[in-house]
CSV table of C-alpha atoms and ligand atoms in Angstrom, one decimal:
chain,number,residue,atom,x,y,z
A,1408,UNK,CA,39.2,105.6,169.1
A,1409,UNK,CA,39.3,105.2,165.6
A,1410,UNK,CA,42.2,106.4,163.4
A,1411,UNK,CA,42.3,109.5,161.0
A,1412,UNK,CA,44.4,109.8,158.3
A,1413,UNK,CA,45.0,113.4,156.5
A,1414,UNK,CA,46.0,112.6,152.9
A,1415,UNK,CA,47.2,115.9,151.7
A,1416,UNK,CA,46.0,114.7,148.1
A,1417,UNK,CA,47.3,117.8,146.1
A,1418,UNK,CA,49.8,120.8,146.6
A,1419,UNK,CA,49.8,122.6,143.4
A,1420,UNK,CA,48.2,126.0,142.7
A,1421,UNK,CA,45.1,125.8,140.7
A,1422,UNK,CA,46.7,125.6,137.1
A,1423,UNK,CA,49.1,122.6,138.4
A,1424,UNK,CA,52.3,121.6,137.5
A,1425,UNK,CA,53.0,121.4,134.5
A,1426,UNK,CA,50.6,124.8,134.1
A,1427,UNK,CA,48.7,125.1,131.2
A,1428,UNK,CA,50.8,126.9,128.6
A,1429,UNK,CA,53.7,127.5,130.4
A,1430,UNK,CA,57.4,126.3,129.2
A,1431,UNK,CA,59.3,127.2,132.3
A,1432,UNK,CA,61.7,124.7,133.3
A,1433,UNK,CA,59.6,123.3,136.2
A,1434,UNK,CA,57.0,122.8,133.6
A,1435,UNK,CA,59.1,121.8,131.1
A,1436,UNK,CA,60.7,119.1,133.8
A,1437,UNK,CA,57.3,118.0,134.7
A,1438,UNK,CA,56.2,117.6,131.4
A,1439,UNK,CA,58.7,115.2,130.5
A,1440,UNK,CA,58.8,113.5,134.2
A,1441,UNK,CA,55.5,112.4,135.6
A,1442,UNK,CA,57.0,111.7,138.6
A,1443,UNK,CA,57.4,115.3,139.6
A,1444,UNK,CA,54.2,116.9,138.4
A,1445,UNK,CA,51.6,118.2,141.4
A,1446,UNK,CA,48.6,118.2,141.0
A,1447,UNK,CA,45.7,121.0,142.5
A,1448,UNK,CA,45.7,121.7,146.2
A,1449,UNK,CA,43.2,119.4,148.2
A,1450,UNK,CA,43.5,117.2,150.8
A,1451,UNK,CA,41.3,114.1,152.3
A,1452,UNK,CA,40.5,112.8,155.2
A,1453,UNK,CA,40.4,108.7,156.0
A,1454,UNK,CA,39.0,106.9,158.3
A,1455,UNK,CA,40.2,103.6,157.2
A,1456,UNK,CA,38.7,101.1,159.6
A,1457,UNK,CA,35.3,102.3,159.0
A,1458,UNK,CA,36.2,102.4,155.2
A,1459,UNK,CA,35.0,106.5,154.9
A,1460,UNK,CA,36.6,109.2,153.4
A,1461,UNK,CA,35.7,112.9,153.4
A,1462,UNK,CA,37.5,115.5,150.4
A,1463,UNK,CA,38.4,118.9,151.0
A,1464,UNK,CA,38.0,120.8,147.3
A,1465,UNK,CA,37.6,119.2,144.1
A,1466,UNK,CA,40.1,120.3,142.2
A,1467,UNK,CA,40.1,119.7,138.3
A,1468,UNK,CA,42.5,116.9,139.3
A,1469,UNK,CA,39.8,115.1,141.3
A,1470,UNK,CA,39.2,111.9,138.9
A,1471,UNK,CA,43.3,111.0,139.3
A,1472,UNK,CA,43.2,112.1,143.0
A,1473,UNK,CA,40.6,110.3,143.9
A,1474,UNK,CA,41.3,106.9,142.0
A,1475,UNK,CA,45.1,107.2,143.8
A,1476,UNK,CA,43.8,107.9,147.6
A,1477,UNK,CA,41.2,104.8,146.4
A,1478,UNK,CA,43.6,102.5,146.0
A,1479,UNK,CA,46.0,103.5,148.6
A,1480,UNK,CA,43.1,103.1,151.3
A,1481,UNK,CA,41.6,100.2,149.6
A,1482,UNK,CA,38.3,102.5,149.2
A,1483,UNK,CA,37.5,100.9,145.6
A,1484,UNK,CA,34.1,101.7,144.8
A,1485,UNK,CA,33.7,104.0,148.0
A,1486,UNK,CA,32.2,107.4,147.4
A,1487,UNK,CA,33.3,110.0,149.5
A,1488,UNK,CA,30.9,110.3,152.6
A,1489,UNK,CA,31.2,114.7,152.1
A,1490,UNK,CA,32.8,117.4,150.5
A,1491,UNK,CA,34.1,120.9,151.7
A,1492,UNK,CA,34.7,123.6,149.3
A,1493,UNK,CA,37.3,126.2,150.7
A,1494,UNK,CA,35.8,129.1,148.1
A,1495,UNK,CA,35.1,129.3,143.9
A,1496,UNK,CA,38.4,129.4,142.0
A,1497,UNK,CA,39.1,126.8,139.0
A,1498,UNK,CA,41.8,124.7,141.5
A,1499,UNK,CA,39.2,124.2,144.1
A,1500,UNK,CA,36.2,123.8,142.4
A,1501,UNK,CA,35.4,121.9,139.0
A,1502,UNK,CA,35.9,118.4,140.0
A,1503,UNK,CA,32.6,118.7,141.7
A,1504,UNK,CA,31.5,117.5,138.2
A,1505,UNK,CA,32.9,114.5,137.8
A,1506,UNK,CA,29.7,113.9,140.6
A,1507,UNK,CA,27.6,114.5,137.8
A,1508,UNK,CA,25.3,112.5,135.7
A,1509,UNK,CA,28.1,112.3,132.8
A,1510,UNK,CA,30.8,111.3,135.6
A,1511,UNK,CA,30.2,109.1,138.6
A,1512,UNK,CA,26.4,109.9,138.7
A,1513,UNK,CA,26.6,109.8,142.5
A,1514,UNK,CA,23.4,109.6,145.2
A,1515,UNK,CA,23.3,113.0,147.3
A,1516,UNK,CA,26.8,113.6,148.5
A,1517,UNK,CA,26.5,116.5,150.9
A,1518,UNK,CA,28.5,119.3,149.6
A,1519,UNK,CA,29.3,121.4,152.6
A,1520,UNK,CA,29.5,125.5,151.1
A,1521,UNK,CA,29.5,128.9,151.9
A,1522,UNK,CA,26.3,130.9,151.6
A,1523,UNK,CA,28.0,132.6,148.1
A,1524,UNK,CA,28.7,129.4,147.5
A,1525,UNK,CA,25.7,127.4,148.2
A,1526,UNK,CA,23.8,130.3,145.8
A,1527,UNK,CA,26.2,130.3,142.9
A,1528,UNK,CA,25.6,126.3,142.9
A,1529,UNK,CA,22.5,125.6,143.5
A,1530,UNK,CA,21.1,128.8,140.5
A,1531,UNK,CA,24.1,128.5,138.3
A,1532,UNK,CA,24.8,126.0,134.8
A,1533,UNK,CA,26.0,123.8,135.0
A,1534,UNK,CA,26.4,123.0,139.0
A,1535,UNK,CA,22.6,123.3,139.5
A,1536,UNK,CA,22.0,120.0,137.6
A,1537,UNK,CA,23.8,118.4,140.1
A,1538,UNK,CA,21.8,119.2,143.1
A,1539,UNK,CA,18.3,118.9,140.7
A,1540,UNK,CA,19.4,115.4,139.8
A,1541,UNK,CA,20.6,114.7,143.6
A,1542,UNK,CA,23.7,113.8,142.9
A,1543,UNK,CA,24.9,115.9,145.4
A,1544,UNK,CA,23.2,117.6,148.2
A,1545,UNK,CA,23.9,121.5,149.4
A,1546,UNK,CA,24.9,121.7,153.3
A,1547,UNK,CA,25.7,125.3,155.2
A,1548,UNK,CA,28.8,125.7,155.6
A,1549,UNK,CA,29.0,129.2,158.5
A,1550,UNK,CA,32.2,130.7,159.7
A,1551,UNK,CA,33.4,129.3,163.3
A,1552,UNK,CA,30.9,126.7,163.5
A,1553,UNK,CA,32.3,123.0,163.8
A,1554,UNK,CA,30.6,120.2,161.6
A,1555,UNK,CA,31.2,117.2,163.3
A,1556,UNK,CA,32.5,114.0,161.1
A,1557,UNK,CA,32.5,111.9,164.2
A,1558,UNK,CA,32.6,112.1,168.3
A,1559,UNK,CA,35.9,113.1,167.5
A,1560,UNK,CA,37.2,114.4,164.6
A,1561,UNK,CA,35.9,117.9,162.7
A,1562,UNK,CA,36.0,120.5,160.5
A,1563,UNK,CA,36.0,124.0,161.5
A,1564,UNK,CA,35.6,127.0,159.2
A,1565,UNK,CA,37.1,130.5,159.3
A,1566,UNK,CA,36.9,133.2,156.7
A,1567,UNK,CA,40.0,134.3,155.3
A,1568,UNK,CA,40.4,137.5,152.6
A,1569,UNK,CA,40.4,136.5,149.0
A,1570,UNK,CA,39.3,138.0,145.7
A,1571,UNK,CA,35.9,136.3,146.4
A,1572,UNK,CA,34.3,136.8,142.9
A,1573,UNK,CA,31.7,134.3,143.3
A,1574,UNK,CA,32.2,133.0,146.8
A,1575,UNK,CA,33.3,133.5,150.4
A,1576,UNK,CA,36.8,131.6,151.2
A,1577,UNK,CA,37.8,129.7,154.0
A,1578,UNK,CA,40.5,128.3,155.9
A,1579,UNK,CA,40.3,125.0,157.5
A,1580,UNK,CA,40.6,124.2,160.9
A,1581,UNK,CA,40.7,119.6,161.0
A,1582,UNK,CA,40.5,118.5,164.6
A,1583,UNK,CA,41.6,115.1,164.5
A,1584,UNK,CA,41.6,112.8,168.3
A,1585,UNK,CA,45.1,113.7,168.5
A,1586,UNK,CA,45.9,116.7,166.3
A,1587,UNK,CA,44.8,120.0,165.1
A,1588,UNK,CA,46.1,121.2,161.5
A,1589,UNK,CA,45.0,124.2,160.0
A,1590,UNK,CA,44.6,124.4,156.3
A,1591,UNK,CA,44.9,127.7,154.6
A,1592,UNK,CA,45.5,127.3,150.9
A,1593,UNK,CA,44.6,130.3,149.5
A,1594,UNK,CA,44.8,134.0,151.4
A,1595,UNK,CA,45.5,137.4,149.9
A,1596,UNK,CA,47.6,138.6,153.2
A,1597,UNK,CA,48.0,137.8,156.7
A,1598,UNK,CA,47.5,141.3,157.6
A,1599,UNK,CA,44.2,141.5,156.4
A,1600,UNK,CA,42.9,138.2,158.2
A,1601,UNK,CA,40.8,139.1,161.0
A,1602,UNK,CA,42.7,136.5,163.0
A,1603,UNK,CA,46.7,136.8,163.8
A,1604,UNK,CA,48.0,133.5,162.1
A,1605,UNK,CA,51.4,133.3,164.5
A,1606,UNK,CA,48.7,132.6,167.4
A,1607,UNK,CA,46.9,130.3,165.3
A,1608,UNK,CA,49.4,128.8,164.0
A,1609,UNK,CA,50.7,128.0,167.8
A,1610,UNK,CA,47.4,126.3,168.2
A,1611,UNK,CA,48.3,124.1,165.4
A,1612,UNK,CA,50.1,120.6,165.5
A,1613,UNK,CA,50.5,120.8,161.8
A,1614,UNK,CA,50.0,124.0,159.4
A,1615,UNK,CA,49.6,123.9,155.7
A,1616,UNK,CA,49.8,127.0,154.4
A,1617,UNK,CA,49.4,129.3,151.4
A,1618,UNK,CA,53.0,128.7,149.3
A,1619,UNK,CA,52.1,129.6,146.3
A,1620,UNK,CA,54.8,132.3,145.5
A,1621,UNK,CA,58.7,132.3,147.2
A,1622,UNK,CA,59.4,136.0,146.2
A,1623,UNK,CA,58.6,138.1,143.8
A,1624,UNK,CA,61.0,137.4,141.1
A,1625,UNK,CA,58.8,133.9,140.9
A,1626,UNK,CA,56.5,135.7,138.8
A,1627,UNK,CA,58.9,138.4,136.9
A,1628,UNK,CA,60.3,135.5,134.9
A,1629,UNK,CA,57.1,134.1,133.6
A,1630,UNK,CA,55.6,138.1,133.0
A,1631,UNK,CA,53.5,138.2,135.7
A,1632,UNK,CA,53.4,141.1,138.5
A,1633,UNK,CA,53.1,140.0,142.0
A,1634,UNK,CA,51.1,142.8,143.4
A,1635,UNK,CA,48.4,141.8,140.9
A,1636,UNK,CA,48.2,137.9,142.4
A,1637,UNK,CA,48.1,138.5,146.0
A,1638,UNK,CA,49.2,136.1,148.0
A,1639,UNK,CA,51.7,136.1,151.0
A,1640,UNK,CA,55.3,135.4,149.8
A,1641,UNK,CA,56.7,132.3,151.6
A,1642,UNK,CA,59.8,134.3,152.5
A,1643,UNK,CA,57.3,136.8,154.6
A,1644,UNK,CA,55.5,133.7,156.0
A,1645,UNK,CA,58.7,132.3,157.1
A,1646,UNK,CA,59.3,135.5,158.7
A,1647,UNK,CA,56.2,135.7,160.6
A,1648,UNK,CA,56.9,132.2,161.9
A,1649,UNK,CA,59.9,131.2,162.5
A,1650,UNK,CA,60.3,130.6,166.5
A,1651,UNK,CA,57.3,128.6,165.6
A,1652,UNK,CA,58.6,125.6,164.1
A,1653,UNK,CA,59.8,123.6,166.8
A,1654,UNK,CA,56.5,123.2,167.8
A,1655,UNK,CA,54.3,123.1,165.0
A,1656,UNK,CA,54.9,121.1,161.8
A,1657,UNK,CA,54.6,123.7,158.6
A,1658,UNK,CA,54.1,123.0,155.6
A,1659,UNK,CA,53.7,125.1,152.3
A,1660,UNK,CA,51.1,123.5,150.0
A,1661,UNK,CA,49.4,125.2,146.8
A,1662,UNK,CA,52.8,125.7,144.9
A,1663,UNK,CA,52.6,127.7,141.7
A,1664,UNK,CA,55.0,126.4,139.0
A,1665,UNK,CA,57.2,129.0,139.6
A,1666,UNK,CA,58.2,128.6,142.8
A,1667,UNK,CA,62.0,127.9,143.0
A,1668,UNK,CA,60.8,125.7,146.2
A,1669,UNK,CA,59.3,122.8,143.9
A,1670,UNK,CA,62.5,121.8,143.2
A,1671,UNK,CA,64.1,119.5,145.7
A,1672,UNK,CA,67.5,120.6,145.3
A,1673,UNK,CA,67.6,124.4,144.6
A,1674,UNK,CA,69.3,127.2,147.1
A,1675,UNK,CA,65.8,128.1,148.4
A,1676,UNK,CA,64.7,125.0,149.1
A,1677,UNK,CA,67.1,123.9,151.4
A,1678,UNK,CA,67.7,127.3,152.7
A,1679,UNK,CA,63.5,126.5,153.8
A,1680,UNK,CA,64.9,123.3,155.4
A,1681,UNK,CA,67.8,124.8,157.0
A,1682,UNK,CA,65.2,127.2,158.4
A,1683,UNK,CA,62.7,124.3,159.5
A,1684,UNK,CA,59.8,124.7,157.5
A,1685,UNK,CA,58.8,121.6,154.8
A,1686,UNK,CA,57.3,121.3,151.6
A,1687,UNK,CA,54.2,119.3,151.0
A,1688,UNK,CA,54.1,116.4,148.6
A,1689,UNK,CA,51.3,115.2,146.6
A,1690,UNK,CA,50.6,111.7,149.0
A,1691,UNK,CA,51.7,113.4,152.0
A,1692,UNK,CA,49.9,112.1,155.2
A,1693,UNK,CA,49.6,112.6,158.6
A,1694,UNK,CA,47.8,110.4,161.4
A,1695,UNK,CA,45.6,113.2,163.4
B,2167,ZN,ZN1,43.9,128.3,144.7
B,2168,ZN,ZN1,55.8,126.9,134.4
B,2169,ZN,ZN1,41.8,131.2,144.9
């Protein structure tokens, strides 16, 4: 059996941390302290004896993600072997470029999409040029069916709600030879999920879930209104799951820069400890 490696790559929402224009003191902090900046949600996985990788979302952090997981895993050189796109937003997206004829220039990477998805790129500038050069090639990506990345390891879409502009969005399920974890960066509200996330989350060994905002006042200090951003609050989330954690290991992952949770000391982080949740980090990885 060969070993997997989940490399949670990136735990930032889109913008990242620091966020683009934003002088709150997490940005500010991150600014002047590389060491704590976060780059875009994404994750890869490793299979480090057959020297293969697969990337879940390119994020506009891609070019820095990729170099770091390269060297980790001694993958110099090594193009990722596919690419899975959870849905269209700027944090997920854009670093499918860098596959492009002014980046790598890479030879048909298949580029596993939605149907949205697989329309907006393949008839769209600039992303058509990259399947009309072959740099990378379009895949189906359909909801509940499996696409196998070896005898025994796959990915495994579901559908969750989002504001899907330009494409569907999904949730990830990773079935690993020894673990299941079930990615879900981006969802508007449990509620409106066809599936109930406590019992999926109970079929999880490891979660990593939609963190993006702690509780409202997150966003009242940087001028923003929560109901316009929907996503569920991590206090809700923690709600929803707490007799959960003892057996399932869950993380939050696509941090805004707002959330009081970033910091490693603050009253709601270790209050999130205390209540046995975790926090993903950037370079984060699990054996599955
Ligand atoms: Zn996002
Ligand atoms: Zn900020
Ligand atoms: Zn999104």
């Amino acid at each position: 059996m060969s070993k997997v490696i989940l490399s949670v790559i990136g735990t930032a929402q889109d913008g990242g941390l620091p966020h683009p224009n934003c002088f709150c003191k997490n940005c500010k902090r991150a600014i002047n302290d590389p060491k704590i900046r976060r780059t875009a949600s994404a994750l890869a996985i490793v299979l480090p004896e057959e020297k293969k990788w697969h990337l879940i979302d390119a994020t506009p952090d891609l070019k820095e993600q990729m170099s770091k997981l390269q060297m980790k895993f001694q993958l110099e050189g090594k193009i990722m072997s596919s690419t899975f796109l959870t849905h269209a937003h700027m944090g997920h997206l854009p670093g499918l470029l860098f596959l492009g004829k002014e980046g790598i220039n890479t030879n048909n990477v298949p580029v596993f999409a939605g149907a949205k998805m697989k329309n907006m790129l393949g008839n769209n500038a600039p992303w058509q040029l990259l399947t009309k050069l072959e740099n990378i090639i379009l895949k189906d990506l359909r909801n509940e069916e499996a696409v196998k990345l070896n005898e025994q390891l796959s990915v495994l879409p579901v559908l969750v709600p989002h504001r899907n502009e330009f494409s569907e969005t999904f949730a990830f399920w990773i079935n690993g030879p020894n673990k299941k974890v079930l990615y879900i960066p981006d969802i508007d509200r449990w509620e409106e999920w066809e599936m109930d996330i406590v019992n999926a989350c109970k079929k999880a060994d490891i979660c990593l879930l939609d963190g993006t905002f702690h509780s409202p006042s997150d966003l009242e200090h940087i001028g923003r209104d929560f109901r316009e951003v929907p996503h569920p609050l991590m206090t809700t989330t923690m709600d929803k799951l707490q007799d959960l954690t003892s057996q399932t290991k869950i993380y939050f992952t696509h941090l805004n820069h707002s959330n009081p949770t970033i910091v490693p000391n603050s009253e709601e982080r270790k209050e999130l400890l205390k209540k046995g949740f975790f926090i993903a980090e950037d370079g984060l990885e699990f054996v599955i």
